[in-house]
Every structure is written in C-alpha cells, then in structure tokens.
Amino acid sequence: MTATLKAAVIGTGLISKEHLTFLEASALSELVGVCDLSPAAAGYAAQHFKAQAAFTDYHEMLATAKPDVVHILTPPQLHKTMASDCLKAGSHVICEKPITLSYDDFKDLWEVAQQCDRYLIEDQNYRFNEPILDMQRLIAAGDIGDVQEIEVRLVLDLRSGGRFADENLPSPVHKLPAGVIHDFITHLCYLVFTFAPEAEFNRISAAWSNHGGGDLFKYDDLDALLISEAVHARIRFSCHTQPDCIAVTVRGAKGYVETDLFQPYLRCVMPRSVGKQLTPLTNQFLTGREFVNASIRNFRQKVMQKTPYEGLHRLLDQTYKAILNGSAPPISFDDMARSSRLVEALLLEANRL
Amino acid sequence: MKLLVTGASGFLGRAVVAAALQHGHQVAAMLRPKTDAARLDWHTHEAVSLVRLDLRQRRGLADAVSGCDAVVHLAAVKGGEFYEQFAGTIVATENLLAAMLEADVKRLVAISTFSVYDYLQLPQGALLDESAPIEDEPAHRDGYAQTKLIQEDLVHDFQQQHAGQVTVIRPGMVYGPDNLWNPCLGEEFGSRFLRVGASGCMPLTYVENCAEAIVLAAEKDEAVGQTINIVDDHLPSKKAFAEALLKQDPNPPKVTPVSWAFMQFLAGAAWFINQKLLKGQAKLPGLLVPAKLHGRFRPHRYSNQKAKQLLGWSPQVSLEEAISRSL
C-alpha cells in the first residue's frame, strides 16, 4: 500500500482548482481539509473535491485535521503569517508565489521551516512544464552551446476585464509593492534562473510603466535587462500586446530554442548533422513539422482540458514524493532565494532605465 | 414599504426599482461603487436612496439592510470564469444573508432562475411548473445554473435555520431591450444566429411584467415560504418569436433554423463519444452537452397559475407591445 500524506488547502480561489484536482487524483495524498473565509466556498470545494472537512478558520483546521502538508493559496500579503503558523503546527508548506513580499521575509520563513524541520516550497510551476524541461534537456546536451541570452515574456490582457480590472472590489494584489505585476513577476524571475542557475546579474535595469493609466494599476508594463558576466536576460511583462503568452527564448553560442507555454511548441534552431549548408533548411523543415504537430497536439489538449498548469501537477507530485522519501525537494532554497532577491532588485530599479 | 434592491442597475433590477416606485415604496438601490448612476432613469427620484456597496465583501452591508422591510436580491454574475460567478453570486448572497441576520431583517425575495430545473428528468413536452425536479447533477450544467442552485440552498438555509421569510422567484427567460435574441431562442454563430427548434414554447417574461411580479411578491404575505415561477401569458413558439422579432427589428441577425431533433442527435453523439472514448474529460461547446442543450431548448409547457393566484399578478404588456418597447 502506498504511503499517503494528509493534505489541506487554505484559500479556494481560481488557482485552488489546480491544487485540488491534483490532490483529489493523487495516490500520494489524502485531502483532509479545505479552508476559506466563506463557508459556502469552503463547503463547495470540500464537496466538489471530496475533502473530509471544510473549515473557515485555518487554526482550527490545523488543530483538527492535523495535515502533513498545507497548500497556501491566499493573497500574497497573508503568506508569511499563515506559512509560519502551518510550519509551527508541524505541517510542510507548499505556498503560491510570491512566497513572501521581501527577501528578508523569505529568510525569516525559511528559518522557521528549518527550526521546525519542515519542507517549504514556493510554487514555481512553469519550471516543470514539458517544453521547459525539453529545453533544459537540449541545453544540458550542449545542442545550442553555452547559454548567452534568455528572454522571458509574459503577456496577460488584465486590463480589459476580469478580477484584476475590477474597480468595484479591487484585487488585493493591487496593494503589493509592484501592484498586479508583483503577482506574476516570480514566474519571470525563476524562468530566467531555470536556464542560468549560476548567473549573478550585477547590472540590472528595469522600466516600470503604467501605460494604461488610472489609479487601479500601479504598473501594467515591465521591461527589464539583466546582465551577468556571461549571460544577458530580458524580462518583459505586458498588458497591451496580444496574444496572451509565456514566451521563452534561450539563445546559446550555437543556436536557440523557444517556446510559448500557452500554445506549447518547441522550436530548436541548432547545428544539424547534415552539414553547414543544409542545416538552415533542415531547421526550417523541422520547425514546420513541429508547428503542424503542435497545432494538433494543442487542439487535443484544449478539448481535453489540459492547461498550462500541467507543470504544477508535476511539481506537486515530485514534492509529495520528496516529502515521503525524505529526499531533496524539487524547489530548493536557492531557487526561491534567487528569484526573491531578483524581484527585490527589479523593484529597486523602478523607473531608472 | 422600504425595499432594498440588490443588483439595482442590472437589466431586471432597473425595472424592479421602477416598479417599486410606481407602487409607492421607498427604495434603497444597491449599486456597485463604480456604477454610473446617471444612466438610471430613477437615480434622482426622491423615494430612491443609492447604496454603493459591493456584496462580495461584508463591510457596510448590515447598516445598508438595517431599517428595510424587505430585501429584493437580484445581484448575480451571469458569465465569466466560474470563480467570478461564485464570488458574485454565492459569496454575495452569503454576505447579504449574514447582514440581514445582523440587522434582524427577515423578509427576502430571492431571484432565481428556470436554470435550476432538471430538464433531462422531465419528459419532453411536459408541464414545467414549480413542482418540476431540481437539477441533481449540477456538474454537467453551466456555471450560472451551478451557482444559482447553491444560492437557492443558501436561501433555504436562511429560511429554515433563521426563520427567514423567503420568497424564491424563478423567472423564465427575461427579455426586453437587452435580451431579445436570447439564449433560449438560439446561439450566435459568427454573423449568424442559429435558431434551435421551431414549435417549442418559449418560457418568456417581459422585463416589466417580471418586475411587477417581483414587487408584488415583496408585498404579499401569501408569498412567504413560496417558490414562484414567472412566465407571461400566450407564450410564443420559437419560430413565432423569431418571426415577430424579424418583423420589427431594424437590424436583425441572419437567422438559420436548426432542427431540435438534429441538435439532440448531435449532442447525444458527442456525449457518447466523450464518455466512451475520452473518459468524459473533453470540454465541449455547450450546444454539444445534453444537459446544457436541454436546459436551454427542450420544449415544455409552462404555467404562471401560482404567480397569478398568490400574487394577484397578471402580465400587462403583450408580446407585440414588449418587442415594440424593446426596439
């Protein structure tokens, strides 16, 4: 019989569906509690995802359900307090990004996790999407040479509707230091480090803009340049260019690879075994074939309700296995610390590009 | 009476406030903070006070409810992501009911929908009235039906556990200026409008007729503890309604009739393939999901007898007049 961990979730907003879908299906977990301030929301999630109990007070849930693992899916302002409480209650913590609002807060929280001998994991889900893993494999095999440039572009049309554009009840993320971009910037930062884990970016410039104007959004656009000894990286966040995407391009000394996690494909332009003259034609032919395959694959994925959160399920699966085996977690201290420090550095550069 | 009307700036809410004023009531009209009140005909009426709150948070709600004789609850989110509908419909209702308890206001007229009925359990062509079965597999329905079902549960809990004096009003398809080529008639498909079915009866209620029934429900003691369906008299078939619209609409869509039997077959085949070959995992368009398709287009007969008996209501605006006023 497979060992299982008792899991609980705090917060039943949009992202909870992905965590709860995993917990409902996984043989590694037993969903013992769901908590939300709204009794109806907690009750719905508990019923829909077959949790053993619904709670409106997470302290009560920790005391009653005694979960081994707690998923914290609340607004970022609440993460540090809640995560600290969960760790001290003896639960491992998987927390949505950004795990804390500052690097110092992260170090404090990490210290608590160490004292309590518990795992502390930030959801860096896109690291675990299939195209990103494929890109890492190609780079590790030396197919594009040493990494020289990384561009990570996140485009979300947040201004034309939905919860972030709602002026009647502004989302709490608007109160974060970088406003709504703060809720997404962790993705941009960790994806850079995914392909340049050792890079020390000592020259950082960032332009934070509010092109759409108004009081609701602090910023709706970020254009940042990061330069280390050997690697250049560009981080882009835009609300104004379309279509929505998470586009990642990694350029090496010999070639480049690129993808878009919202419409997944993998384009590889690199030296081929057919010789220098025929390599460009071969790359174009293989790119064409990949786009045709991707169109069929993505249509099937859309119909079958596979979302860009496939990486989250992989991350959670690896995390639960690591906890059960006592092995290294899939997201390390360095993974979280580096992206947390980079977020802070980008914030310090507000409007200094 | 002093009525608090939630969702007062909405399609039906605007008409409910107007009807309440015609009946001589004081109205506290609840609007979201950023709603442009100037577009509301009654915003400067002396019997209207504007209450600017968002029901998704509790702050200020009890004060707003306090002193009201009844609450008419129309606020809901009909589209968008499920979790936005959940917050705008269910959490909103939860907060409103908590505020009513705090302010000791027990009288509630809650606006539900025909979408809560289980159309697949009712024989085709049968009478759909208040005794019709309620959907017991909401996961197969759209977000609107799912959230309205949970909302009805909350309202019933308020009635049973807190002695709430509740009337649930279930309007059919409310039409008017905003909703003529409506989802019970067919589906927009590019530049075309697919009219699904021909002879089936449309469960219509003109917005002003429906608003009148809702205000009467707030006034009548006989309505307490009751669930009441609202549809107009002399309901047209889908074909007749489309023809009436085409006759008067200066800019009608291009209408393509699609047989109800064909759509049933199509949805049934898609459902079979999804269940047998794809383990039910495929997300199909609503028209290809039998529970959703039947919820919108399945032909039935409808009754407004209970509304007439309990409320003394009679729809005053005829179909022709309603279309004329709407265009």
JSON list of N, CA and C in Angstrom, two decimals, chain B residues 5-8 12-13 16 72-76 109 111 148 214:
[
{"chain": "B", "resi": 5, "resn": "VAL", "atom": "N", "xyz": [-32.99, 46.87, -2.86]},
{"chain": "B", "resi": 5, "resn": "VAL", "atom": "CA", "xyz": [-32.90, 46.10, -4.10]},
{"chain": "B", "resi": 5, "resn": "VAL", "atom": "C", "xyz": [-31.42, 45.95, -4.46]},
{"chain": "B", "resi": 6, "resn": "THR", "atom": "N", "xyz": [-30.92, 44.73, -4.44]},
{"chain": "B", "resi": 6, "resn": "THR", "atom": "CA", "xyz": [-29.54, 44.48, -4.88]},
{"chain": "B", "resi": 6, "resn": "THR", "atom": "C", "xyz": [-29.53, 44.28, -6.40]},
{"chain": "B", "resi": 7, "resn": "GLY", "atom": "N", "xyz": [-28.42, 44.56, -7.01]},
{"chain": "B", "resi": 7, "resn": "GLY", "atom": "CA", "xyz": [-28.35, 44.46, -8.47]},
{"chain": "B", "resi": 7, "resn": "GLY", "atom": "C", "xyz": [-29.27, 45.47, -9.14]},
{"chain": "B", "resi": 8, "resn": "ALA", "atom": "N", "xyz": [-29.44, 46.63, -8.50]},
{"chain": "B", "resi": 8, "resn": "ALA", "atom": "CA", "xyz": [-30.45, 47.59, -8.96]},
{"chain": "B", "resi": 8, "resn": "ALA", "atom": "C", "xyz": [-30.13, 48.19, -10.31]},
{"chain": "B", "resi": 12, "resn": "LEU", "atom": "N", "xyz": [-32.82, 43.58, -15.08]},
{"chain": "B", "resi": 12, "resn": "LEU", "atom": "CA", "xyz": [-34.07, 43.39, -14.36]},
{"chain": "B", "resi": 12, "resn": "LEU", "atom": "C", "xyz": [-34.16, 44.34, -13.16]},
{"chain": "B", "resi": 13, "resn": "GLY", "atom": "N", "xyz": [-33.03, 44.61, -12.51]},
{"chain": "B", "resi": 13, "resn": "GLY", "atom": "CA", "xyz": [-33.01, 45.48, -11.33]},
{"chain": "B", "resi": 13, "resn": "GLY", "atom": "C", "xyz": [-33.56, 46.87, -11.62]},
{"chain": "B", "resi": 16, "resn": "VAL", "atom": "N", "xyz": [-37.22, 46.63, -11.68]},
{"chain": "B", "resi": 16, "resn": "VAL", "atom": "CA", "xyz": [-37.79, 46.35, -10.35]},
{"chain": "B", "resi": 16, "resn": "VAL", "atom": "C", "xyz": [-37.85, 47.64, -9.54]},
{"chain": "B", "resi": 72, "resn": "VAL", "atom": "N", "xyz": [-34.95, 42.68, -1.84]},
{"chain": "B", "resi": 72, "resn": "VAL", "atom": "CA", "xyz": [-35.14, 42.00, -3.13]},
{"chain": "B", "resi": 72, "resn": "VAL", "atom": "C", "xyz": [-33.75, 41.76, -3.70]},
{"chain": "B", "resi": 73, "resn": "HIS", "atom": "N", "xyz": [-33.37, 40.50, -3.78]},
{"chain": "B", "resi": 73, "resn": "HIS", "atom": "CA", "xyz": [-31.98, 40.16, -4.10]},
{"chain": "B", "resi": 73, "resn": "HIS", "atom": "C", "xyz": [-31.86, 39.69, -5.55]},
{"chain": "B", "resi": 74, "resn": "LEU", "atom": "N", "xyz": [-31.37, 40.60, -6.38]},
{"chain": "B", "resi": 74, "resn": "LEU", "atom": "CA", "xyz": [-31.19, 40.29, -7.81]},
{"chain": "B", "resi": 74, "resn": "LEU", "atom": "C", "xyz": [-29.74, 40.14, -8.21]},
{"chain": "B", "resi": 75, "resn": "ALA", "atom": "N", "xyz": [-28.82, 40.66, -7.40]},
{"chain": "B", "resi": 75, "resn": "ALA", "atom": "CA", "xyz": [-27.41, 40.71, -7.81]},
{"chain": "B", "resi": 75, "resn": "ALA", "atom": "C", "xyz": [-26.87, 39.30, -8.07]},
{"chain": "B", "resi": 76, "resn": "ALA", "atom": "N", "xyz": [-26.25, 39.14, -9.20]},
{"chain": "B", "resi": 76, "resn": "ALA", "atom": "CA", "xyz": [-25.62, 37.86, -9.56]},
{"chain": "B", "resi": 76, "resn": "ALA", "atom": "C", "xyz": [-24.67, 38.11, -10.71]},
{"chain": "B", "resi": 109, "resn": "VAL", "atom": "N", "xyz": [-36.94, 38.48, -0.90]},
{"chain": "B", "resi": 109, "resn": "VAL", "atom": "CA", "xyz": [-37.40, 37.96, -2.19]},
{"chain": "B", "resi": 109, "resn": "VAL", "atom": "C", "xyz": [-36.13, 37.67, -3.00]},
{"chain": "B", "resi": 111, "resn": "ILE", "atom": "N", "xyz": [-34.20, 36.19, -6.23]},
{"chain": "B", "resi": 111, "resn": "ILE", "atom": "CA", "xyz": [-34.47, 35.93, -7.64]},
{"chain": "B", "resi": 111, "resn": "ILE", "atom": "C", "xyz": [-33.59, 34.78, -8.11]},
{"chain": "B", "resi": 148, "resn": "LYS", "atom": "N", "xyz": [-26.53, 29.29, -9.20]},
{"chain": "B", "resi": 148, "resn": "LYS", "atom": "CA", "xyz": [-27.89, 29.61, -8.75]},
{"chain": "B", "resi": 148, "resn": "LYS", "atom": "C", "xyz": [-28.46, 28.47, -7.90]},
{"chain": "B", "resi": 214, "resn": "ILE", "atom": "N", "xyz": [-42.27, 40.65, -9.11]},
{"chain": "B", "resi": 214, "resn": "ILE", "atom": "CA", "xyz": [-41.29, 40.64, -8.01]},
{"chain": "B", "resi": 214, "resn": "ILE", "atom": "C", "xyz": [-41.71, 41.62, -6.91]}
]
